[in-house]
Amino acid sequence: MDRNLAIKVNDNDNVATIFAQNTSDGSQIEVVDKKGQSEMLKVIGNIPYGHKIALSDIAPGAQILKYGESIGAASKAIKKGEYVHVHNLDSMRGRGDL
Amino acid sequence: MKFMGYIRPDGQVGARNVVAIMPSVICANDVAQAIAMQVQGTAGFFHHQGCCQLPPDLDRVTNTLCSLGQSPNVGAVLVVSLGCEGTDHARLVETVAKTGKPVEIIHIQELGGTSKAIAAGIDAAQKLSMAISGLQREPADISKVVMSIKCGASDATSGMASNCVIGYVADKIVDLGGTVVFGETTEFIGAEHILAKRAINPTVGDKILEIVRNMEDRAKAIGCDMRKGQPTPGNIEGGLSSIEEKSLGAIVKSGTRPIQGVLDYADVVTDQKGLWIKDTPGREPEILTGMACTGAQFMMFSTGRGAPQGFPSMPVIKICGNPITYQNMINDMDLNAGLILTGEKSIDQVGEEAFALLLEVLSGKMTKNETIKYFSSIDIHVLGPVI
C-alpha cells in the first residue's frame, strides 16, 4: 500500500483516478493502466482519494475521457497533472434539461 | 474451450441440476417451502406474485415462471398450485414439458389442504429428484454459456475495479461465441446515448432509449424525477464529476462489444449470441429472477460494500472491488478485485482469474453464496398495482 497509485481504465482516457491518500501539490503519482504498465506523473494541486488527475493538457471545451467515453467537457484549460472535477469539468447531459 | 455441464433434451447445457419447487402463486409458498426443506436436490422459488394483479402482470408472472422452468440449470419442475390463482399453471406445465424435462403439478385445494398437499408434494418431488440425480456432467463448449451481470451495494471502488473486471470477462465470453446479458435500466440514465451508439443498428439503439424513457416515466407517474440531482452531493464528494461518469462506471461491466438487442423481463435466450440488454430493475430479488429466467447458468456480481445475495438455481460469483470489504466479508465474496487498487494486480490479470473461476463454477464448484445457502429471497418484477 506504499505506492501512490492512479488507475487508467481505458487506453484512450485522458484522466486517471487516484487511489492514494493525501496526494499533494508537487508529489509524484504512479499511473497504472489495465495491463499493469505504469508511468510517473507530477501532481499539480491537492487531489483527494477517488478523484481524478489529468494525463495530458486538455483545452477548454475538449472532451474529458474516462472508460474511453466522454464524461463531460473541460470548462477551462487543464494542465497535465492537474486535479479534474466539477470546478473544471461540465457535464454534457442529464441535468433534467435533456 | 469447454466446461462440464448437464446436457438438456433441448440442447441447452446446465451448470446445476435442481428440481425446481415452483409455487404458481404466493399463497402456495408455505406448502412449497415444506416440500423443498424435506427433499434433497430441490430449489424453491418463493416469489410473492400470482394473484390479484392486472392481466398484463399475471401474464408476466406466468411467462417468468415458464422461463425459469425452461432454464438449463433446472432439471425438473414441481409446480405447487393453490387452485384459484391468477397465473396460468396449465400453460406453465405445458411449457416445461415441451423442453423434455420431467414436470409435475399438485393443487392444494383439490388435495384437501396443507398437510395433504405437503405429503403429495414430497412424494412427487422425491420422484423427480430420483429421476434426475443420476445425470452425469459432460463436456460442453463455452459458446453454450449465457452469462448474466449485475452490481449491487456499490461504492467508489466498483466503477474502477470490480466492474472493469466483469467487463473484461464479458468481452471474452462474447469473443468465444457465448452470450452475455446485462440489465439495470435505471443505471443507464446519463449514458444511454453511449449504449445506443453501441447498438448493432438504429432500431436497437431506439429501443434502448425507449426502455430508459419508460422507466423514467414510471417514476414520474408517482412524482419523481430520477435525473434531478445527479450525481448526488455524496457522489461529488467521492470524486464523481458528472452523471455520465457515474453511469459509465456502472455500464463498464457490460464490456465493449456491440449490443445485439433488448430482451423483455421474462424473455429467454435460445440461440442469440453476443451482448444483450434485458430491461430489469436494479434490485436484487427481481433482477436475479429476471436473469435466471433468461437461461443464464451463472451471474457475475460486482460489489464494494458487500452484497451477499444469490439465487436458488443460479450460482452468483461475487467480485469485490473493495479490498477491505473482501477481507471483512470473505465468506460471502468470491474474488478480490481490490488488489487492482492496491497495485498488486492489473484489471486484465484479475479478469483472467475471474474467467478461470467461472469455468470452475460452471463445472460444479460452489460459490460462497451457494455454500452458505444465501439464495431464498427472490421475486418477480411486476409493473402494475396489486388489487
XYZ file of C-alpha atoms in Angstrom, chain B residues 12-386:
375
model
C -29.120 -26.302 -23.581
C -26.390 -27.002 -21.046
C -26.891 -26.552 -17.322
C -24.293 -25.750 -14.670
C -26.606 -27.056 -11.929
C -29.199 -29.838 -11.873
C -32.005 -28.948 -9.473
C -35.662 -29.883 -9.092
C -37.427 -26.510 -9.076
C -40.174 -26.328 -6.468
C -42.247 -23.617 -8.058
C -45.278 -22.064 -6.340
C -47.574 -20.668 -9.025
C -48.752 -18.065 -6.512
C -47.594 -16.597 -3.191
C -50.429 -18.471 -1.420
C -48.663 -21.781 -2.158
C -45.342 -20.730 -0.612
C -45.712 -22.447 2.752
C -46.503 -25.802 1.183
C -43.677 -25.360 -1.328
C -41.228 -24.485 1.462
C -42.091 -27.642 3.404
C -41.513 -29.760 0.292
C -38.216 -28.076 -0.561
C -36.981 -28.462 3.004
C -37.673 -32.214 3.017
C -36.385 -33.286 -0.390
C -32.688 -33.243 -1.317
C -31.727 -31.742 -4.675
C -34.546 -29.210 -4.806
C -34.515 -25.416 -5.137
C -37.537 -23.382 -4.004
C -38.624 -20.275 -5.927
C -40.620 -18.480 -3.229
C -41.859 -15.351 -5.007
C -44.717 -13.076 -3.934
C -46.871 -12.754 -7.060
C -49.563 -14.594 -8.960
C -52.949 -13.288 -7.847
C -54.989 -10.062 -7.516
C -52.939 -8.363 -10.207
C -53.871 -6.854 -13.566
C -53.828 -9.213 -16.588
C -50.529 -7.916 -18.088
C -48.786 -8.573 -14.767
C -50.359 -12.019 -14.397
C -49.074 -12.853 -17.901
C -45.665 -11.559 -16.891
C -45.634 -13.793 -13.796
C -46.678 -16.870 -15.807
C -44.106 -16.045 -18.506
C -41.350 -15.637 -15.918
C -42.166 -18.965 -14.257
C -42.291 -20.671 -17.683
C -38.864 -19.231 -18.497
C -37.438 -20.295 -15.135
C -38.725 -23.836 -15.763
C -37.019 -23.834 -19.171
C -33.677 -22.597 -17.804
C -30.824 -25.082 -18.198
C -29.848 -25.262 -14.516
C -33.310 -26.705 -13.790
C -33.569 -30.447 -14.414
C -37.186 -30.996 -13.376
C -40.096 -28.925 -12.058
C -42.780 -29.417 -9.440
C -45.458 -26.737 -9.716
C -47.269 -26.081 -6.430
C -50.651 -24.564 -7.239
C -53.326 -23.376 -4.833
C -56.092 -23.846 -7.412
C -57.784 -20.467 -7.755
C -54.734 -18.301 -8.585
C -54.431 -15.813 -11.433
C -51.367 -17.355 -13.064
C -51.874 -19.866 -15.849
C -50.462 -23.003 -14.204
C -51.621 -25.257 -17.048
C -49.535 -23.240 -19.532
C -46.598 -23.404 -17.116
C -46.727 -27.224 -17.023
C -47.129 -27.459 -20.827
C -44.188 -25.108 -21.459
C -41.816 -27.028 -19.221
C -42.998 -30.384 -20.620
C -42.095 -29.206 -24.149
C -38.424 -28.981 -23.136
C -38.483 -32.740 -22.427
C -37.850 -32.279 -18.693
C -39.977 -34.130 -16.134
C -42.683 -31.891 -14.659
C -45.451 -32.495 -12.095
C -48.151 -30.305 -10.562
C -50.091 -30.504 -7.299
C -53.154 -28.422 -6.336
C -53.541 -27.627 -2.633
C -57.322 -27.057 -2.701
C -58.001 -30.220 -4.703
C -55.762 -32.397 -2.483
C -57.633 -31.379 0.673
C -55.430 -28.723 2.220
C -51.964 -28.011 3.525
C -50.849 -31.263 5.142
C -52.142 -33.482 2.353
C -50.561 -31.221 -0.275
C -47.237 -31.295 1.563
C -47.324 -35.097 1.671
C -48.236 -35.404 -2.014
C -45.670 -32.771 -2.926
C -42.862 -34.531 -1.053
C -43.686 -37.782 -2.877
C -43.731 -36.019 -6.242
C -40.517 -34.053 -5.573
C -38.709 -37.170 -4.368
C -39.650 -38.983 -7.580
C -38.371 -36.056 -9.674
C -35.158 -35.795 -7.680
C -34.507 -39.541 -8.096
C -35.199 -39.214 -11.836
C -32.560 -36.537 -12.467
C -29.985 -37.191 -9.759
C -28.002 -39.734 -11.781
C -27.424 -37.395 -14.721
C -23.692 -37.014 -15.436
C -21.832 -33.863 -16.436
C -20.409 -33.904 -19.957
C -18.005 -31.595 -21.802
C -19.800 -28.632 -23.401
C -18.475 -25.744 -25.457
C -18.158 -22.338 -23.825
C -20.390 -20.936 -26.613
C -23.312 -22.590 -24.745
C -22.761 -20.185 -21.855
C -25.184 -17.400 -21.027
C -23.542 -15.034 -18.527
C -25.584 -12.527 -16.554
C -24.211 -9.405 -14.888
C -25.157 -7.152 -12.015
C -23.658 -4.743 -9.491
C -25.054 -4.036 -6.064
C -24.069 -2.470 -2.761
C -21.601 -0.433 -4.828
C -19.006 2.018 -3.567
C -16.239 4.152 -5.090
C -14.234 1.018 -5.943
C -16.990 -0.631 -8.052
C -16.575 1.538 -11.142
C -12.773 1.345 -11.014
C -12.100 -2.306 -10.138
C -14.866 -4.942 -9.975
C -16.987 -3.560 -12.834
C -13.885 -3.299 -15.049
C -13.056 -6.953 -14.282
C -16.568 -8.082 -15.223
C -16.344 -6.014 -18.436
C -13.137 -7.876 -19.296
C -14.884 -11.248 -18.752
C -17.990 -10.141 -20.710
C -15.849 -9.274 -23.766
C -14.085 -12.617 -23.506
C -17.342 -14.639 -23.345
C -18.718 -12.753 -26.374
C -15.487 -13.332 -28.313
C -15.671 -17.073 -27.520
C -19.146 -17.250 -29.075
C -21.214 -17.120 -25.880
C -23.992 -14.838 -24.704
C -23.852 -12.032 -22.130
C -26.915 -10.293 -20.685
C -26.880 -7.140 -18.577
C -29.741 -5.081 -17.165
C -30.428 -2.439 -14.514
C -32.127 0.019 -16.881
C -32.117 2.650 -14.115
C -28.339 2.846 -14.286
C -28.312 3.715 -17.978
C -29.572 7.247 -17.239
C -26.880 9.689 -18.352
C -25.059 7.160 -20.512
C -27.982 5.813 -22.558
C -26.694 7.728 -25.617
C -23.416 5.803 -25.368
C -25.235 2.466 -25.074
C -27.424 3.428 -28.049
C -24.239 4.086 -30.081
C -23.058 0.564 -29.237
C -26.269 -0.959 -30.675
C -25.899 -3.019 -33.876
C -28.497 -0.857 -35.642
C -30.678 2.250 -35.057
C -33.741 0.136 -34.205
C -31.917 -1.453 -31.270
C -30.497 1.966 -30.302
C -34.009 3.457 -30.237
C -35.232 0.537 -28.139
C -32.501 1.226 -25.553
C -33.589 4.884 -25.326
C -37.229 3.750 -25.107
C -36.736 1.432 -22.101
C -34.909 4.221 -20.239
C -37.716 6.678 -21.068
C -40.391 4.183 -19.963
C -38.611 3.584 -16.678
C -38.294 7.331 -16.051
C -41.972 7.810 -16.947
C -42.981 5.198 -14.350
C -41.046 7.188 -11.739
C -42.591 10.468 -12.946
C -46.068 8.928 -12.639
C -45.544 8.906 -8.872
C -43.909 12.331 -8.843
C -40.178 11.514 -9.004
C -37.639 12.874 -11.492
C -34.782 10.360 -11.448
C -32.390 12.632 -13.360
C -32.692 15.514 -10.953
C -29.838 15.960 -8.527
C -27.484 13.505 -10.283
C -24.700 12.991 -9.408
C -25.647 13.343 -5.750
C -23.624 15.569 -3.380
C -22.203 12.361 -1.875
C -21.129 11.183 -5.344
C -19.399 14.528 -5.992
C -17.624 14.357 -2.646
C -16.495 10.838 -3.592
C -14.984 12.092 -6.863
C -17.719 11.621 -9.480
C -17.932 14.786 -11.609
C -20.932 14.088 -13.867
C -23.865 11.732 -14.409
C -22.025 10.392 -17.467
C -19.116 9.320 -15.281
C -21.426 7.704 -12.735
C -23.407 5.741 -15.331
C -20.321 4.743 -17.322
C -18.850 3.341 -14.127
C -21.881 1.072 -13.905
C -22.135 0.025 -17.554
C -18.399 -0.663 -17.932
C -19.292 -4.088 -16.529
C -21.002 -4.884 -19.859
C -17.661 -4.699 -21.665
C -17.245 -3.044 -25.049
C -18.899 -5.305 -27.612
C -21.885 -4.294 -29.818
C -25.374 -4.607 -28.284
C -27.435 -7.090 -30.299
C -30.869 -6.303 -28.901
C -33.130 -5.667 -25.935
C -34.892 -8.513 -24.133
C -38.083 -8.104 -22.152
C -38.058 -9.136 -18.473
C -39.408 -12.679 -18.975
C -37.646 -13.410 -22.298
C -35.368 -16.427 -22.687
C -32.198 -16.629 -24.721
C -32.282 -19.568 -27.116
C -29.643 -19.240 -29.818
C -28.979 -15.496 -29.555
C -25.250 -14.847 -29.178
C -23.228 -11.792 -28.203
C -24.119 -8.989 -25.816
C -27.778 -8.297 -24.941
C -29.647 -5.898 -22.673
C -32.510 -7.126 -20.504
C -34.981 -4.488 -19.266
C -34.840 -5.026 -15.486
C -34.789 -3.001 -12.300
C -31.624 -3.000 -10.196
C -32.984 -4.535 -7.006
C -31.567 -7.982 -6.331
C -34.643 -10.230 -5.852
C -36.190 -9.034 -9.135
C -33.103 -8.777 -11.350
C -31.717 -12.136 -10.237
C -35.025 -13.809 -11.161
C -35.063 -11.931 -14.478
C -31.535 -13.057 -15.286
C -32.044 -16.679 -14.195
C -35.160 -16.917 -16.365
C -33.107 -15.685 -19.347
C -31.349 -19.027 -19.154
C -28.146 -17.678 -17.603
C -26.164 -20.505 -15.985
C -24.419 -18.044 -13.669
C -24.225 -14.405 -12.688
C -21.129 -12.317 -12.114
C -21.967 -9.757 -9.442
C -19.839 -6.707 -8.633
C -19.897 -5.186 -5.167
C -17.956 -2.786 -2.971
C -19.896 -2.535 0.287
C -20.625 -6.285 0.201
C -23.860 -7.785 -1.214
C -24.402 -11.392 -0.075
C -27.448 -12.396 -2.206
C -27.747 -15.338 -4.540
C -30.451 -17.222 -6.437
C -31.825 -20.750 -5.838
C -30.846 -22.233 -9.227
C -28.116 -19.871 -10.470
C -24.677 -19.527 -8.842
C -23.721 -15.897 -8.239
C -19.992 -15.108 -8.313
C -19.182 -12.076 -6.152
C -16.375 -9.871 -7.437
C -15.461 -7.420 -4.695
C -13.764 -4.152 -5.692
C -13.030 -3.039 -2.158
C -10.027 -4.833 -0.622
C -11.189 -4.037 2.940
C -14.710 -5.400 2.344
C -13.235 -8.504 0.722
C -11.319 -9.377 3.868
C -14.185 -8.341 6.129
C -16.788 -10.449 4.246
C -14.511 -13.178 2.938
C -17.154 -15.895 3.395
C -19.523 -14.042 1.053
C -17.027 -12.726 -1.527
C -15.575 -14.973 -4.255
C -12.804 -12.837 -5.779
C -10.780 -9.830 -4.617
C -10.641 -7.190 -7.359
C -9.475 -4.703 -4.737
C -5.918 -5.830 -5.498
C -6.176 -3.619 -8.602
C -6.465 -0.542 -6.388
C -3.549 -1.571 -4.188
C -1.411 -2.025 -7.310
C -0.848 -5.745 -6.679
C -2.696 -6.857 -9.815
C -3.904 -5.320 -13.096
C -7.508 -5.257 -14.388
C -6.567 -7.812 -17.069
C -4.939 -10.140 -14.505
C -7.972 -10.193 -12.208
C -10.152 -10.545 -15.332
C -8.322 -13.764 -16.212
C -8.711 -15.021 -12.624
C -12.447 -14.304 -12.770
C -12.699 -16.187 -16.058
C -10.863 -19.216 -14.631
C -13.183 -19.146 -11.611
C -16.337 -19.044 -13.723
C -15.220 -22.153 -15.651
C -14.850 -23.956 -12.317
C -18.257 -22.728 -11.116
C -19.914 -23.774 -14.384
C -18.410 -27.228 -13.885
C -19.758 -27.631 -10.356
C -17.613 -25.682 -7.904
C -19.925 -23.912 -5.459
C -19.869 -20.136 -4.970
C -19.737 -18.654 -1.465
C -23.474 -17.829 -1.575
C -24.308 -21.418 -2.548
C -22.275 -22.987 0.239
C -23.854 -20.702 2.837
C -27.351 -21.135 1.240
C -27.911 -17.397 0.798
C -30.438 -17.569 -2.019
C -34.026 -17.633 -0.767
C -35.134 -14.011 -1.176
C -36.405 -13.814 -4.720
C -39.243 -12.072 -6.504
C -40.742 -11.410 -9.923
C -40.765 -7.821 -11.184
C -44.249 -6.551 -11.960
C -45.306 -3.133 -13.278
C -48.862 -2.528 -12.105
C -50.675 -2.303 -8.788
C -51.795 -5.112 -6.512
